[in-house]
Structures are given as C-alpha cells and as structure tokens.
PDB file of C-alpha atoms in Angstrom:
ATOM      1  CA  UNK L 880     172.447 125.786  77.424  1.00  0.00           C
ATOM      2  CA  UNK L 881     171.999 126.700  80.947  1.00  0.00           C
ATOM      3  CA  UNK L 882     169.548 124.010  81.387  1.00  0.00           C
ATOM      4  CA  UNK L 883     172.445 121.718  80.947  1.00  0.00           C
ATOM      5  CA  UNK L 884     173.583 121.378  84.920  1.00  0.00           C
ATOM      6  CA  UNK L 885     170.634 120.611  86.010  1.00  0.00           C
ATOM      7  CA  UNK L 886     169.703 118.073  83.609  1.00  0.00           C
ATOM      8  CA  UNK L 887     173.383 116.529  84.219  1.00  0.00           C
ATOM      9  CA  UNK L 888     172.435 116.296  87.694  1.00  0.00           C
ATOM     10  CA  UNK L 889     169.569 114.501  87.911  1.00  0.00           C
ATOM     11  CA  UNK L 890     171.473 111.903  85.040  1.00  0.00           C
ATOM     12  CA  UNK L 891     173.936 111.416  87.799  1.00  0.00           C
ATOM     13  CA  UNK L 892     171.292 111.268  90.183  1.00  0.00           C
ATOM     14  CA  UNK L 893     169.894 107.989  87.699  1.00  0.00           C
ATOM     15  CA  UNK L 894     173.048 106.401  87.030  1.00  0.00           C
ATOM     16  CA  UNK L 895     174.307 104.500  90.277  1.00  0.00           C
ATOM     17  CA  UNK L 896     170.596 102.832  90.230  1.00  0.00           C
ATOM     18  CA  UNK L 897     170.512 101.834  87.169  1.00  0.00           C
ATOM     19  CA  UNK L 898     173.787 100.400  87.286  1.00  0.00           C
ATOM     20  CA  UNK L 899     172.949  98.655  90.636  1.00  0.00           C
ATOM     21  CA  UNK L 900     170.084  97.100  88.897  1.00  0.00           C
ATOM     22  CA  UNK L 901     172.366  95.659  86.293  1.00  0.00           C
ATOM     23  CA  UNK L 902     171.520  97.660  83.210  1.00  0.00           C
ATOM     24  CA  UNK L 903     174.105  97.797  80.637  1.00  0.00           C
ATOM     25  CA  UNK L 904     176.876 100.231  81.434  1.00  0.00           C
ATOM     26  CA  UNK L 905     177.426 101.109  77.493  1.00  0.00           C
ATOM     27  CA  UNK L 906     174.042 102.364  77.298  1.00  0.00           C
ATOM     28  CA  UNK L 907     174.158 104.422  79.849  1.00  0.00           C
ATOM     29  CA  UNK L 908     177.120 106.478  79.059  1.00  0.00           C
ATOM     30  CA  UNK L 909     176.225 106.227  75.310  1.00  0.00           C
ATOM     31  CA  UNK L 910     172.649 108.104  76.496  1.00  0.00           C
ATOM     32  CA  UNK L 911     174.664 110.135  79.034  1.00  0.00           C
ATOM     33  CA  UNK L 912     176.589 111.541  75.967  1.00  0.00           C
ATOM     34  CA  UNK L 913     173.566 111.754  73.561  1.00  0.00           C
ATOM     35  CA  UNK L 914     171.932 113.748  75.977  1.00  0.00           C
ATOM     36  CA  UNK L 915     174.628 115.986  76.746  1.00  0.00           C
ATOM     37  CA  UNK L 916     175.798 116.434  72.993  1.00  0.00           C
ATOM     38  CA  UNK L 917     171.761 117.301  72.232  1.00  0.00           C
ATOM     39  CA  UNK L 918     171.586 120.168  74.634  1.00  0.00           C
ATOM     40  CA  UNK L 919     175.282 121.438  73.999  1.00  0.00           C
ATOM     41  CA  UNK L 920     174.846 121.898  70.134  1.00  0.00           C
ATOM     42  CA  UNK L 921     172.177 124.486  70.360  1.00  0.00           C
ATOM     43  CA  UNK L 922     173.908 127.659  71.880  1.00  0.00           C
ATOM     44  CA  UNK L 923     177.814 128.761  72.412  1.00  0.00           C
ATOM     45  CA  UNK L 924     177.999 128.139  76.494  1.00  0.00           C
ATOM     46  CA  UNK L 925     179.031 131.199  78.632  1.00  0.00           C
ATOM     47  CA  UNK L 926     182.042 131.670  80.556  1.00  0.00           C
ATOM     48  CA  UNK L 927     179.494 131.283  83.850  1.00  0.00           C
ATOM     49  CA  UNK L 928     178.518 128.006  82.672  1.00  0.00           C
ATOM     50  CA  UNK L 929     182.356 127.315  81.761  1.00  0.00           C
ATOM     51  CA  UNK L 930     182.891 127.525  85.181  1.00  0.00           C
ATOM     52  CA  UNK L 931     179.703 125.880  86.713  1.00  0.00           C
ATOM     53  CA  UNK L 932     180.623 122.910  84.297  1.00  0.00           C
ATOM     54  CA  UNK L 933     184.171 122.729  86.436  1.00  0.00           C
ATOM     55  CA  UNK L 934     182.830 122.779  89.711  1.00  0.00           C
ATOM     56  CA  UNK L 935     180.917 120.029  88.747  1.00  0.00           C
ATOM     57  CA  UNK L 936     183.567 117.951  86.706  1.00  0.00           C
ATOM     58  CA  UNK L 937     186.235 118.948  89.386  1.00  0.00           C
ATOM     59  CA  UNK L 938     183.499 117.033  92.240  1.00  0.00           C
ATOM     60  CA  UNK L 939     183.290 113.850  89.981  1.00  0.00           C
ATOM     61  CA  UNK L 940     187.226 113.859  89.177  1.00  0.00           C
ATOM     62  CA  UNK L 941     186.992 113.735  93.030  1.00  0.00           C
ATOM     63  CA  UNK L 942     185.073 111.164  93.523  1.00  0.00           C
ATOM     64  CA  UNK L 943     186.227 108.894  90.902  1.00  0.00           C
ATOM     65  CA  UNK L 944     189.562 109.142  92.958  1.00  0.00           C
ATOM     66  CA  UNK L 945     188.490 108.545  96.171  1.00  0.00           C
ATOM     67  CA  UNK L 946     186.934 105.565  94.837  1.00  0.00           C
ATOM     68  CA  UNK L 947     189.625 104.661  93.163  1.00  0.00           C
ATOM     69  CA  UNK L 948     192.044 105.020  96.135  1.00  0.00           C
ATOM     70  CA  UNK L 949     189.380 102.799  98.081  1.00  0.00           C
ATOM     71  CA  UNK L 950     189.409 100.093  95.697  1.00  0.00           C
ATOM     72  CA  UNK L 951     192.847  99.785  95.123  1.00  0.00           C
ATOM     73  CA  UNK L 952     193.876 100.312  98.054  1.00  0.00           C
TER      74      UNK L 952
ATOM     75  CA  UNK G 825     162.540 102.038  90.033  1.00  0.00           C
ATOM     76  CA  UNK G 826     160.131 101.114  87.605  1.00  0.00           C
ATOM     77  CA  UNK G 827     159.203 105.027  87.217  1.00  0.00           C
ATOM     78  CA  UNK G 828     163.315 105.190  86.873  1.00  0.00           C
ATOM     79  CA  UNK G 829     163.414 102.976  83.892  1.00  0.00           C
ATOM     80  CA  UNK G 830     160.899 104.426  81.928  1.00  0.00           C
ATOM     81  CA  UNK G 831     162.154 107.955  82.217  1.00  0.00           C
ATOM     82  CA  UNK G 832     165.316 106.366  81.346  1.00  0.00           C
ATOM     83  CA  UNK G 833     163.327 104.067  78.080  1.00  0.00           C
ATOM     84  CA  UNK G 834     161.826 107.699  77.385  1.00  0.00           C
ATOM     85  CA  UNK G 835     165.085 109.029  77.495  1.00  0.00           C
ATOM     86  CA  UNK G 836     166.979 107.105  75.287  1.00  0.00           C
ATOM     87  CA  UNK G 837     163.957 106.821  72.945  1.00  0.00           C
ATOM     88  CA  UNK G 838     163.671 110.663  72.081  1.00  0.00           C
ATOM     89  CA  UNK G 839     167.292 110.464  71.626  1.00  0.00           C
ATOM     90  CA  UNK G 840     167.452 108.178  68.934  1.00  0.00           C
ATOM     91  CA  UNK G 841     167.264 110.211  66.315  1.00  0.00           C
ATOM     92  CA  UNK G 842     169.717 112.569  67.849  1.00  0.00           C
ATOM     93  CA  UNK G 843     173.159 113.026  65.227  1.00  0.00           C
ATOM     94  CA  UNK G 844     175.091 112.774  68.269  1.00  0.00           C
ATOM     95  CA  UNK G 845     178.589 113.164  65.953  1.00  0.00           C
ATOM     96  CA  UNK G 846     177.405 115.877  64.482  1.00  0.00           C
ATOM     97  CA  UNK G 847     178.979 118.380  66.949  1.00  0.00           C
ATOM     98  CA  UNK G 848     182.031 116.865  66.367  1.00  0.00           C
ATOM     99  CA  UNK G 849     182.384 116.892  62.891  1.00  0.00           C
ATOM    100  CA  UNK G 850     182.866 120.931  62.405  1.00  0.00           C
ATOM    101  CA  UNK G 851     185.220 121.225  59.600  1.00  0.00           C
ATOM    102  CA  UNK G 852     188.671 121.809  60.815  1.00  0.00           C
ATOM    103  CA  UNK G 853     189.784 124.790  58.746  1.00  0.00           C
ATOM    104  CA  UNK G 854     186.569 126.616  59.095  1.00  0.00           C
ATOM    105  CA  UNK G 855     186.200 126.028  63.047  1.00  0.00           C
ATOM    106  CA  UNK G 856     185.356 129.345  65.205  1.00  0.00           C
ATOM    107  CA  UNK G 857     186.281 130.085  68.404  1.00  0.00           C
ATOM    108  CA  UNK G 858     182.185 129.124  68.815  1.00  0.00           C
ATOM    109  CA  UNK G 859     182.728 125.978  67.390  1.00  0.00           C
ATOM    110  CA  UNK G 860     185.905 124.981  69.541  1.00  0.00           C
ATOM    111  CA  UNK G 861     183.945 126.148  72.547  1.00  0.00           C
ATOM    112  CA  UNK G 862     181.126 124.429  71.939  1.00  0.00           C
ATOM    113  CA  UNK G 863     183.032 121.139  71.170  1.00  0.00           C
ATOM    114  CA  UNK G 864     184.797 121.526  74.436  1.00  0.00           C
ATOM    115  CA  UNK G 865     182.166 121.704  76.562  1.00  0.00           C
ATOM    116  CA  UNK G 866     180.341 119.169  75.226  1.00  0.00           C
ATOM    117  CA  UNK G 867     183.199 116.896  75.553  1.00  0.00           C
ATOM    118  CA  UNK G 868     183.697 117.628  78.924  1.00  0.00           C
ATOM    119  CA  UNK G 869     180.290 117.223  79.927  1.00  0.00           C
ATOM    120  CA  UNK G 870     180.438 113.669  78.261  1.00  0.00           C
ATOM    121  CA  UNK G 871     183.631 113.076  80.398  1.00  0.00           C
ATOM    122  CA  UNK G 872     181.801 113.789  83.409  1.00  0.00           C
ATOM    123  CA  UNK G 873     178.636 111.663  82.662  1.00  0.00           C
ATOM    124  CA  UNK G 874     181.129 109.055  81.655  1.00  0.00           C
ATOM    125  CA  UNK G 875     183.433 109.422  84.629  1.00  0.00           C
ATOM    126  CA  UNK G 876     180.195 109.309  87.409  1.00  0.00           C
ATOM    127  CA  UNK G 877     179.613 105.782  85.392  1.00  0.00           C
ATOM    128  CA  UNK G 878     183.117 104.478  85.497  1.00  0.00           C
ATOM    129  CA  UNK G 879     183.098 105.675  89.348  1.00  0.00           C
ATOM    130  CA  UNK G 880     180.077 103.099  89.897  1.00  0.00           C
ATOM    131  CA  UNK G 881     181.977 100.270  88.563  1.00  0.00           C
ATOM    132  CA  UNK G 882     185.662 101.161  91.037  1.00  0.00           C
ATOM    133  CA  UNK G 883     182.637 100.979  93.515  1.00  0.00           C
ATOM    134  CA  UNK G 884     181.307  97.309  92.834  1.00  0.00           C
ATOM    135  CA  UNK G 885     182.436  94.548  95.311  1.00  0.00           C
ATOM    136  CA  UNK G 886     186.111  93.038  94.093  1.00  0.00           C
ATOM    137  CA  UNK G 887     185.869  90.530  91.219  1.00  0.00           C
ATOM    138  CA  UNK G 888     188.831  89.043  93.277  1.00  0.00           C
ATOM    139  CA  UNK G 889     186.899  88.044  96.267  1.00  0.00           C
ATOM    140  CA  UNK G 890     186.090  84.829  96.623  1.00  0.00           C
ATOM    141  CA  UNK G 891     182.424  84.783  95.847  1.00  0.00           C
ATOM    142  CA  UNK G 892     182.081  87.848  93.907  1.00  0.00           C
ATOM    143  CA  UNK G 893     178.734  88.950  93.020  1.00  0.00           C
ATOM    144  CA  UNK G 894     178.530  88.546  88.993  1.00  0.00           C
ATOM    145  CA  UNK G 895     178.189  92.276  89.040  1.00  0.00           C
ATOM    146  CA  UNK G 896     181.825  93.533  90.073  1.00  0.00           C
ATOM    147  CA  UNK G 897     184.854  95.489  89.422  1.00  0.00           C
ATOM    148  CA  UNK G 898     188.050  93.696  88.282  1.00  0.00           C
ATOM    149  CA  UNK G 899     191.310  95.609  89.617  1.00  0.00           C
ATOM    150  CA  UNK G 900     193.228  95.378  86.121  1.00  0.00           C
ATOM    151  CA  UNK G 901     190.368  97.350  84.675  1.00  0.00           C
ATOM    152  CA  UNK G 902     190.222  99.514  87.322  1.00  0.00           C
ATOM    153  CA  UNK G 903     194.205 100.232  86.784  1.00  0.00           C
ATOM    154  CA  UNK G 904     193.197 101.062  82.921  1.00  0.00           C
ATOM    155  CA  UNK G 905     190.441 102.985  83.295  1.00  0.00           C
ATOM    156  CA  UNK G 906     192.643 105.301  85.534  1.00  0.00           C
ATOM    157  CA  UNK G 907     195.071 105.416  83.189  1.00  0.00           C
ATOM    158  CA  UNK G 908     192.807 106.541  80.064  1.00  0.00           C
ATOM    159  CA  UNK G 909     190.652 108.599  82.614  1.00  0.00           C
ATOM    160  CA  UNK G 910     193.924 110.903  83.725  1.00  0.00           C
ATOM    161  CA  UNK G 911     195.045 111.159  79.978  1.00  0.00           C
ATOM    162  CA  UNK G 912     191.200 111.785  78.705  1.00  0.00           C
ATOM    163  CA  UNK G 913     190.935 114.415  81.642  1.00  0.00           C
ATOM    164  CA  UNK G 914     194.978 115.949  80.645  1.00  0.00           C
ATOM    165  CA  UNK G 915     193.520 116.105  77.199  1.00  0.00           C
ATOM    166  CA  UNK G 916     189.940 117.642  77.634  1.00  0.00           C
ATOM    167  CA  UNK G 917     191.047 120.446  80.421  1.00  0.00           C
ATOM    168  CA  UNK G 918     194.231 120.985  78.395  1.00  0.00           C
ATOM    169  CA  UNK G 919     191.812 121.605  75.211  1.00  0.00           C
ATOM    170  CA  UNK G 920     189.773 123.992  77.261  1.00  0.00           C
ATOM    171  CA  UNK G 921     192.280 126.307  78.698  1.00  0.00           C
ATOM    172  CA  UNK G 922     193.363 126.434  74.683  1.00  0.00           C
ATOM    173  CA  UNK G 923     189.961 127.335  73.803  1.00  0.00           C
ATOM    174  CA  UNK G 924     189.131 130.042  76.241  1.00  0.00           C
ATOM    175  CA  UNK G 925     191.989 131.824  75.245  1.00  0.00           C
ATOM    176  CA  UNK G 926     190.441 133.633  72.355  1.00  0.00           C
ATOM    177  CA  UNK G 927     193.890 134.508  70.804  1.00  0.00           C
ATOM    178  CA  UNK G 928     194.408 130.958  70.356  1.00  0.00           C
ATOM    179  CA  UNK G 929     195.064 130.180  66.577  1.00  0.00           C
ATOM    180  CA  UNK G 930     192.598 127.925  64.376  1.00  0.00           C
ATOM    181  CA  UNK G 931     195.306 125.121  63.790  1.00  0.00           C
ATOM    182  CA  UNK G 932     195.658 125.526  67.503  1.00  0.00           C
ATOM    183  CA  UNK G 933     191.907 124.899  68.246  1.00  0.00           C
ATOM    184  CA  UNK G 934     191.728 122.210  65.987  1.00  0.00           C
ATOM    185  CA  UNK G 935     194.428 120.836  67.640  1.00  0.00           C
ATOM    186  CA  UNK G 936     193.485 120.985  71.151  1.00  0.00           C
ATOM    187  CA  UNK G 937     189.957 120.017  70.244  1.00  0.00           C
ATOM    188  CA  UNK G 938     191.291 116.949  68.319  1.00  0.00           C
ATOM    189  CA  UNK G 939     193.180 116.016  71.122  1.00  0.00           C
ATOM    190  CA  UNK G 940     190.678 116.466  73.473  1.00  0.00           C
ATOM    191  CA  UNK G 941     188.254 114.153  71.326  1.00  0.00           C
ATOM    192  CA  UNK G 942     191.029 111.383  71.234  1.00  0.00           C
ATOM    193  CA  UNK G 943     191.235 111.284  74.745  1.00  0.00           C
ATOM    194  CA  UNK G 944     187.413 111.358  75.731  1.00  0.00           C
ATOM    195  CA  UNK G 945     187.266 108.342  72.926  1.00  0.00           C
ATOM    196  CA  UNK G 946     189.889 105.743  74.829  1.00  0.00           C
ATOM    197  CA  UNK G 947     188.150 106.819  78.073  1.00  0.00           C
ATOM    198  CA  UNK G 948     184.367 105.999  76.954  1.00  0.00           C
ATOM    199  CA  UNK G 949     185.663 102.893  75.284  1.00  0.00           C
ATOM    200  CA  UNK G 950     187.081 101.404  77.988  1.00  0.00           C
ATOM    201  CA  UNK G 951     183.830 102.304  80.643  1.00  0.00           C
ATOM    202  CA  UNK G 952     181.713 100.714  77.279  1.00  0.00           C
ATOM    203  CA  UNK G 953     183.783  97.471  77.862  1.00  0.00           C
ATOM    204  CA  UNK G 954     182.173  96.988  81.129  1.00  0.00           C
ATOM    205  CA  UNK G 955     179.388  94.959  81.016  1.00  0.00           C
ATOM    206  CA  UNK G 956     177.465  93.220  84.189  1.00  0.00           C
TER     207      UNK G 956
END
C-alpha cells in the first residue's frame, strides 16, 4: 500500500503528455483508476498514508482551481 | 514519448484483467471499518488521478477562440466539471472524516462510503465525456 504515492506520482507525471498528444482522456482516467483500485485492494492503508494521500489530493484540488480560475477567468 | 506510450500500452494491458469493481462491491451489512477504509482511499486516490486529468483539459486553449485547436476546453464543460468536482470532493472527504472515526456506525459507513462512490461516479463521467 505504501507503494501507492509513488506510483500515483509518476501517473501524474504521464498524464499531461499523453493528453497533449491527443490520447483519449477516458482511457486514461479509466487506467488511472484501475491502477489505483489494484494496489488499494491488497492491504488496509495506515493513518500515515491517510495523510500522505491528502497532501497530495489537497495539491491537485489546488491546482485544478487555479486552473480553473485561469480559464474562466 | 514513444517509451511513454508503451509503458502506458503495458500499463493498461496488465490491467485488464484487473476486477476493478470489486473493491466496491463489499456487502453493505457486513462492511468493517477495514472495508470502509479501504473503499475510501481508493476512491480518493481515483479522485485525484481523475482530477490531475480534468485539470489538463481547464488547461487546453479556449474552444471559444476563434481558431481553436481541435484539442480544447469548452467553458460550459469547464463550469460542470467544477460543479461535480466540488460535490465529488464534499462527498469523498466528507466519507473519510466518517470513516476514520472508528466509532462511526456500519449504516453510517455504508452511508458515507455510498455517498462518496456517487459523487466520484458524476465526477469521472463527466472528465470520460471529454474526448479530443
């Protein structure tokens, strides 16, 4: 289960260049979530990796505002 | 970028045989604090993946614009996916603050979990409906 950040990371990492090379968008997040579900079945997650799970969601909540803001704006 | 797209072939390959529902589908009246855990955190990890997605498409050049690349990002979709974003996100942190509280009943869990799968649901559907 702790693997999980990591692995999330470097999907991030992917995503913005495959989606700048046109790729379909639903298979992305449908592998995004395959992935994610995969790795998350296997152990109950700690309360450290509760919380390393939030910084991370909290920094894309972020962005996806920001961008948002920009866009709209 | 070719290297890119087969780790991401690879990827999506060795995860075809993955029951990705099947984390999903604990049975309600038996569900452990475990289970609601578990369930939570996946979901929210699947919010984030989906979220960094649906931030690449706010990011695309206006649809509105005159000559708009084909791949862009209309401003009534952008207005949706905010909406369903901010109730998938209400939904899935609202589900885990019920979750870590270990007192929390099992109809409660259920509950919040439910809820928390609802939301995720409209959120991914709506990033799905983007298509280049």
């Amino acid at each position: 289960m702790g693997a999980i950040i990591p692995i999330l990371m470097q999907l991030f990492e992917t995503v913005p260049s495959m989606v700048k090379a046109g790729l379909d968008v639903a298979d992305l997040v449908s592998g995004a979530v395959k992935t994610t579900k995969q790795i998350g079945t296997s152990v109950s997650p700690t309360d450290e990796e509760f919380k390393a799970l939030a910084a991370l969601a909290k920094e894309y909540d972020d962005d996806f505002d920001a961008a948002v803001a920009a866009r709209l704006a | 970028m070719i290297r890119t797209l087969a780790i991401v072939a690879a990827l999506a390959l060795s995860l075809a045989g993955c029951n990705a529902a099947q984390i999903a589908q604990a049975p309600i009246g038996q569900m452990t604090v475990d289970d609601a855990r578990n369930i939570i955190y996946t979901l929210k990890s699947s919010y984030a993946a989906t979220e960094v997605v649906a931030t690449q498409y706010v990011k695309l050049p206006a649809c509105e614009k005159p000559a708009a690349p084909p791949l862009c990002s209309s401003a009534p979709v952008v207005r949706q996916m905010v909406k369903l974003r901010d109730s998938a996100r209400a939904a899935i942190y609202g589900g885990e603050e019920v979750v870590l509280n270990s007192s929390a009943s099992t109809p409660l869990l259920s509950a919040a979990i439910a809820a928390a799968q609802n939301g995720y649901a409209s959120f991914k559907i709506i990033t799905e409906t983007y298509k280049k």
